[in-house]
Amino acid sequence: MIRLATSAFALSLMTGIAAAEPVAYDFDKSHANLSFSYNHLGYSTTEGRFGEWEGTLLIDQDAPENSSIEFVIDVNSLDTFWADRDKHFLSADFFDAEKFPQASFKSTAVEKTGDNALKVTGDLTIKDITKPVTLDVVVAAIGEHPMAKKPAAGFAVSTTLKRSDYGMDMYVPYVSDEVQVTFHAETIETAVSN
């Protein structure tokens, strides 16, 4: 499940007839986290994360509908902070990671819903099952990074999935079918090589 790729920011500035090209941004993985949580038997919330991913993000600040994101996650990088549970989740009962080592998301539409809010619709594929998913995106900040002195952007992304949609319905409804997914990330403009 690992390839959440790079992020690209498009500043579509009109100069006469032509518009500027999208600007690519890289994810700062030291300030990013892809996590999930679910209810366990009504007694607790169990959390986990995926540590390995790559992503490509294209953002058109002036025309958000032209923006896009793709990412791939390394399923084997799953970590629920309990080794036996990780082993079970990676087994054929759940992710079947030996057979399906990656999951992916590819956006199909981006809609601006507020000053700092977007809805990103796309196709999420887990275990070769593809379903439409909508991500709620809050743009935390866009501007010059105070340390890197480069254009930067930060995001908080959330959605709720039903694991049974992807062939992982063991213990439903006792263990929640709904899984909350959260992704926090900082991105910095990609260095341009001449």
CSV table of C-alpha atoms in Angstrom, one decimal:
chain,number,residue,atom,x,y,z
A,1,MET,CA,0.0,0.0,0.0
A,2,ILE,CA,2.8,2.4,-0.3
A,3,ARG,CA,2.9,4.8,-2.9
A,4,LEU,CA,1.2,8.0,-2.0
A,5,ALA,CA,3.2,10.0,-4.4
A,6,THR,CA,4.3,13.6,-4.6
A,7,SER,CA,2.1,16.6,-4.3
A,8,ALA,CA,1.7,19.2,-7.0
A,9,PHE,CA,0.3,22.6,-6.6
A,10,ALA,CA,-1.1,24.4,-9.6
A,11,LEU,CA,-1.2,28.1,-9.5
A,12,SER,CA,-3.1,28.7,-12.8
A,13,LEU,CA,-2.2,32.4,-13.2
A,14,MET,CA,-3.7,33.7,-16.4
A,15,THR,CA,-1.4,35.8,-18.6
A,16,GLY,CA,-3.4,36.8,-21.6
A,17,ILE,CA,-4.6,33.5,-23.1
A,18,ALA,CA,-2.1,31.1,-21.5
A,19,ALA,CA,-2.2,29.7,-17.9
A,20,ALA,CA,0.8,28.7,-15.8
A,21,GLU,CA,1.7,25.1,-15.5
A,22,PRO,CA,0.9,23.2,-12.3
A,23,VAL,CA,3.7,23.3,-9.7
A,24,ALA,CA,4.7,20.0,-8.1
A,25,TYR,CA,5.0,19.6,-4.3
A,26,ASP,CA,6.7,16.8,-2.4
A,27,PHE,CA,5.3,15.3,0.8
A,28,ASP,CA,7.4,16.0,3.9
A,29,LYS,CA,7.0,12.5,5.4
A,30,SER,CA,8.5,13.7,8.7
A,31,HIS,CA,5.3,15.7,9.1
A,32,ALA,CA,2.7,13.4,7.6
A,33,ASN,CA,0.6,10.5,9.0
A,34,LEU,CA,-1.9,8.1,7.4
A,35,SER,CA,-4.0,6.7,10.2
A,36,PHE,CA,-7.3,4.9,10.9
A,37,SER,CA,-9.5,4.0,13.9
A,38,TYR,CA,-12.5,1.8,14.6
A,39,ASN,CA,-14.8,0.9,17.5
A,40,HIS,CA,-14.0,-2.4,19.2
A,41,LEU,CA,-17.0,-4.1,20.8
A,42,GLY,CA,-18.4,-0.7,22.0
A,43,TYR,CA,-15.7,-0.6,24.7
A,44,SER,CA,-12.8,1.2,23.0
A,45,THR,CA,-11.4,2.8,19.9
A,46,THR,CA,-8.5,1.0,18.3
A,47,GLU,CA,-6.1,2.9,16.1
A,48,GLY,CA,-3.5,2.1,13.5
A,49,ARG,CA,-1.5,3.6,10.7
A,50,PHE,CA,0.3,2.8,7.5
A,51,GLY,CA,3.9,3.9,7.6
A,52,GLU,CA,4.9,3.5,3.9
A,53,TRP,CA,3.2,5.3,1.1
A,54,GLU,CA,3.8,7.5,-1.9
A,55,GLY,CA,1.6,10.2,-3.4
A,56,THR,CA,1.2,12.7,-6.2
A,57,LEU,CA,-0.8,15.8,-5.7
A,58,LEU,CA,-1.6,18.4,-8.3
A,59,ILE,CA,-3.3,21.5,-7.1
A,60,ASP,CA,-4.7,24.4,-9.1
A,61,GLN,CA,-5.2,27.1,-6.5
A,62,ASP,CA,-7.2,29.3,-8.9
A,63,ALA,CA,-9.3,26.5,-10.3
A,64,PRO,CA,-9.5,23.7,-7.7
A,65,GLU,CA,-11.5,21.5,-10.0
A,66,ASN,CA,-8.4,21.0,-12.1
A,67,SER,CA,-6.5,19.6,-9.1
A,68,SER,CA,-5.9,15.8,-8.5
A,69,ILE,CA,-4.3,13.3,-6.2
A,70,GLU,CA,-3.1,9.8,-6.5
A,71,PHE,CA,-1.5,7.6,-3.9
A,72,VAL,CA,-0.4,4.1,-3.3
A,73,ILE,CA,-0.1,2.5,0.2
A,74,ASP,CA,2.1,-0.4,1.2
A,75,VAL,CA,-0.4,-2.7,3.0
A,76,ASN,CA,2.5,-4.5,4.8
A,77,SER,CA,3.4,-1.2,6.5
A,78,LEU,CA,0.3,-1.5,8.7
A,79,ASP,CA,0.9,-0.9,12.4
A,80,THR,CA,-1.8,-1.2,15.0
A,81,PHE,CA,0.8,-1.2,17.9
A,82,TRP,CA,0.1,-4.9,18.6
A,83,ALA,CA,2.0,-7.5,16.6
A,84,ASP,CA,-0.5,-10.3,16.8
A,85,ARG,CA,-3.3,-8.0,15.6
A,86,ASP,CA,-1.1,-6.8,12.8
A,87,LYS,CA,-0.5,-10.3,11.7
A,88,HIS,CA,-4.2,-11.1,11.7
A,89,PHE,CA,-5.1,-7.9,9.8
A,90,LEU,CA,-2.5,-8.8,7.1
A,91,SER,CA,-3.9,-12.4,6.8
A,92,ALA,CA,-6.5,-13.6,4.3
A,93,ASP,CA,-9.2,-12.8,7.0
A,94,PHE,CA,-8.7,-9.1,6.2
A,95,PHE,CA,-6.2,-7.4,3.8
A,96,ASP,CA,-4.7,-10.6,2.5
A,97,ALA,CA,-1.5,-8.7,2.0
A,98,GLU,CA,0.5,-11.5,0.5
A,99,LYS,CA,-1.9,-11.5,-2.5
A,100,PHE,CA,-2.8,-7.8,-2.4
A,101,PRO,CA,0.3,-5.9,-1.2
A,102,GLN,CA,-0.9,-2.5,-2.3
A,103,ALA,CA,-4.0,-0.3,-2.0
A,104,SER,CA,-4.5,2.8,-4.1
A,105,PHE,CA,-6.6,6.0,-4.5
A,106,LYS,CA,-7.1,8.1,-7.6
A,107,SER,CA,-9.2,11.2,-7.6
A,108,THR,CA,-11.9,11.8,-10.2
A,109,ALA,CA,-13.2,15.1,-9.1
A,110,VAL,CA,-12.3,18.0,-6.8
A,111,GLU,CA,-14.9,20.5,-5.5
A,112,LYS,CA,-14.2,23.6,-3.5
A,113,THR,CA,-16.8,23.7,-0.6
A,114,GLY,CA,-15.5,26.6,1.5
A,115,ASP,CA,-12.6,29.0,1.9
A,116,ASN,CA,-10.3,26.3,3.1
A,117,ALA,CA,-12.4,23.2,2.3
A,118,LEU,CA,-12.6,20.7,-0.6
A,119,LYS,CA,-14.4,17.5,-1.4
A,120,VAL,CA,-12.2,15.1,-3.3
A,121,THR,CA,-14.0,12.2,-5.0
A,122,GLY,CA,-12.1,9.2,-6.3
A,123,ASP,CA,-11.7,5.5,-6.6
A,124,LEU,CA,-10.3,3.5,-3.7
A,125,THR,CA,-8.9,0.1,-4.5
A,126,ILE,CA,-8.3,-2.5,-1.8
A,127,LYS,CA,-7.9,-6.2,-2.5
A,128,ASP,CA,-8.6,-5.5,-6.2
A,129,ILE,CA,-12.1,-4.1,-5.2
A,130,THR,CA,-12.7,-0.6,-6.4
A,131,LYS,CA,-15.3,1.7,-4.8
A,132,PRO,CA,-16.0,5.4,-5.0
A,133,VAL,CA,-14.9,7.4,-1.9
A,134,THR,CA,-15.2,11.1,-1.0
A,135,LEU,CA,-12.5,12.7,1.0
A,136,ASP,CA,-13.1,15.8,3.1
A,137,VAL,CA,-10.1,18.1,2.9
A,138,VAL,CA,-9.2,21.1,5.1
A,139,VAL,CA,-6.4,23.2,3.7
A,140,ALA,CA,-4.5,24.1,6.9
A,141,ALA,CA,-2.1,26.5,5.3
A,142,ILE,CA,-0.7,27.7,1.9
A,143,GLY,CA,2.2,30.1,1.8
A,144,GLU,CA,6.0,30.3,2.2
A,145,HIS,CA,7.4,27.8,4.6
A,146,PRO,CA,9.1,29.8,7.3
A,147,MET,CA,12.1,27.4,7.5
A,148,ALA,CA,12.5,26.1,3.9
A,149,LYS,CA,11.7,29.5,2.4
A,150,LYS,CA,9.7,27.7,-0.3
A,151,PRO,CA,6.0,27.6,-1.2
A,152,ALA,CA,4.3,25.0,1.0
A,153,ALA,CA,0.9,23.6,1.8
A,154,GLY,CA,-0.6,21.6,4.6
A,155,PHE,CA,-3.7,19.4,4.6
A,156,ALA,CA,-6.0,17.5,6.9
A,157,VAL,CA,-7.9,14.8,5.1
A,158,SER,CA,-10.7,12.5,6.5
A,159,THR,CA,-13.2,10.0,5.3
A,160,THR,CA,-15.2,7.0,6.7
A,161,LEU,CA,-15.1,3.6,4.9
A,162,LYS,CA,-17.0,0.4,5.3
A,163,ARG,CA,-14.5,-2.4,5.5
A,164,SER,CA,-17.1,-4.9,4.4
A,165,ASP,CA,-17.1,-3.1,1.0
A,166,TYR,CA,-13.7,-4.5,0.5
A,167,GLY,CA,-14.3,-8.0,1.6
A,168,MET,CA,-13.2,-7.5,5.2
A,169,ASP,CA,-16.4,-8.2,7.2
A,170,MET,CA,-15.1,-10.5,9.9
A,171,TYR,CA,-16.7,-9.7,13.3
A,172,VAL,CA,-19.2,-7.2,12.0
A,173,PRO,CA,-21.2,-5.7,13.6
A,174,TYR,CA,-19.5,-6.4,17.0
A,175,VAL,CA,-16.3,-4.8,15.7
A,176,SER,CA,-17.3,-1.7,13.8
A,177,ASP,CA,-17.8,-2.0,10.0
A,178,GLU,CA,-17.1,1.7,9.8
A,179,VAL,CA,-13.4,2.8,9.8
A,180,GLN,CA,-12.4,6.4,10.1
A,181,VAL,CA,-9.4,7.3,8.0
A,182,THR,CA,-7.3,10.5,8.6
A,183,PHE,CA,-4.3,11.8,6.7
A,184,HIS,CA,-2.3,14.8,7.8
A,185,ALA,CA,0.4,16.1,5.5
A,186,GLU,CA,2.8,19.0,4.8
A,187,THR,CA,4.0,19.5,1.3
A,188,ILE,CA,6.8,21.7,-0.2
A,189,GLU,CA,7.3,22.8,-3.7
A,190,THR,CA,9.4,20.3,-5.7
A,191,ALA,CA,12.9,21.5,-6.6
A,192,VAL,CA,13.2,22.3,-10.2
A,193,SER,CA,16.3,21.0,-12.0
A,194,ASN,CA,17.5,22.8,-15.1
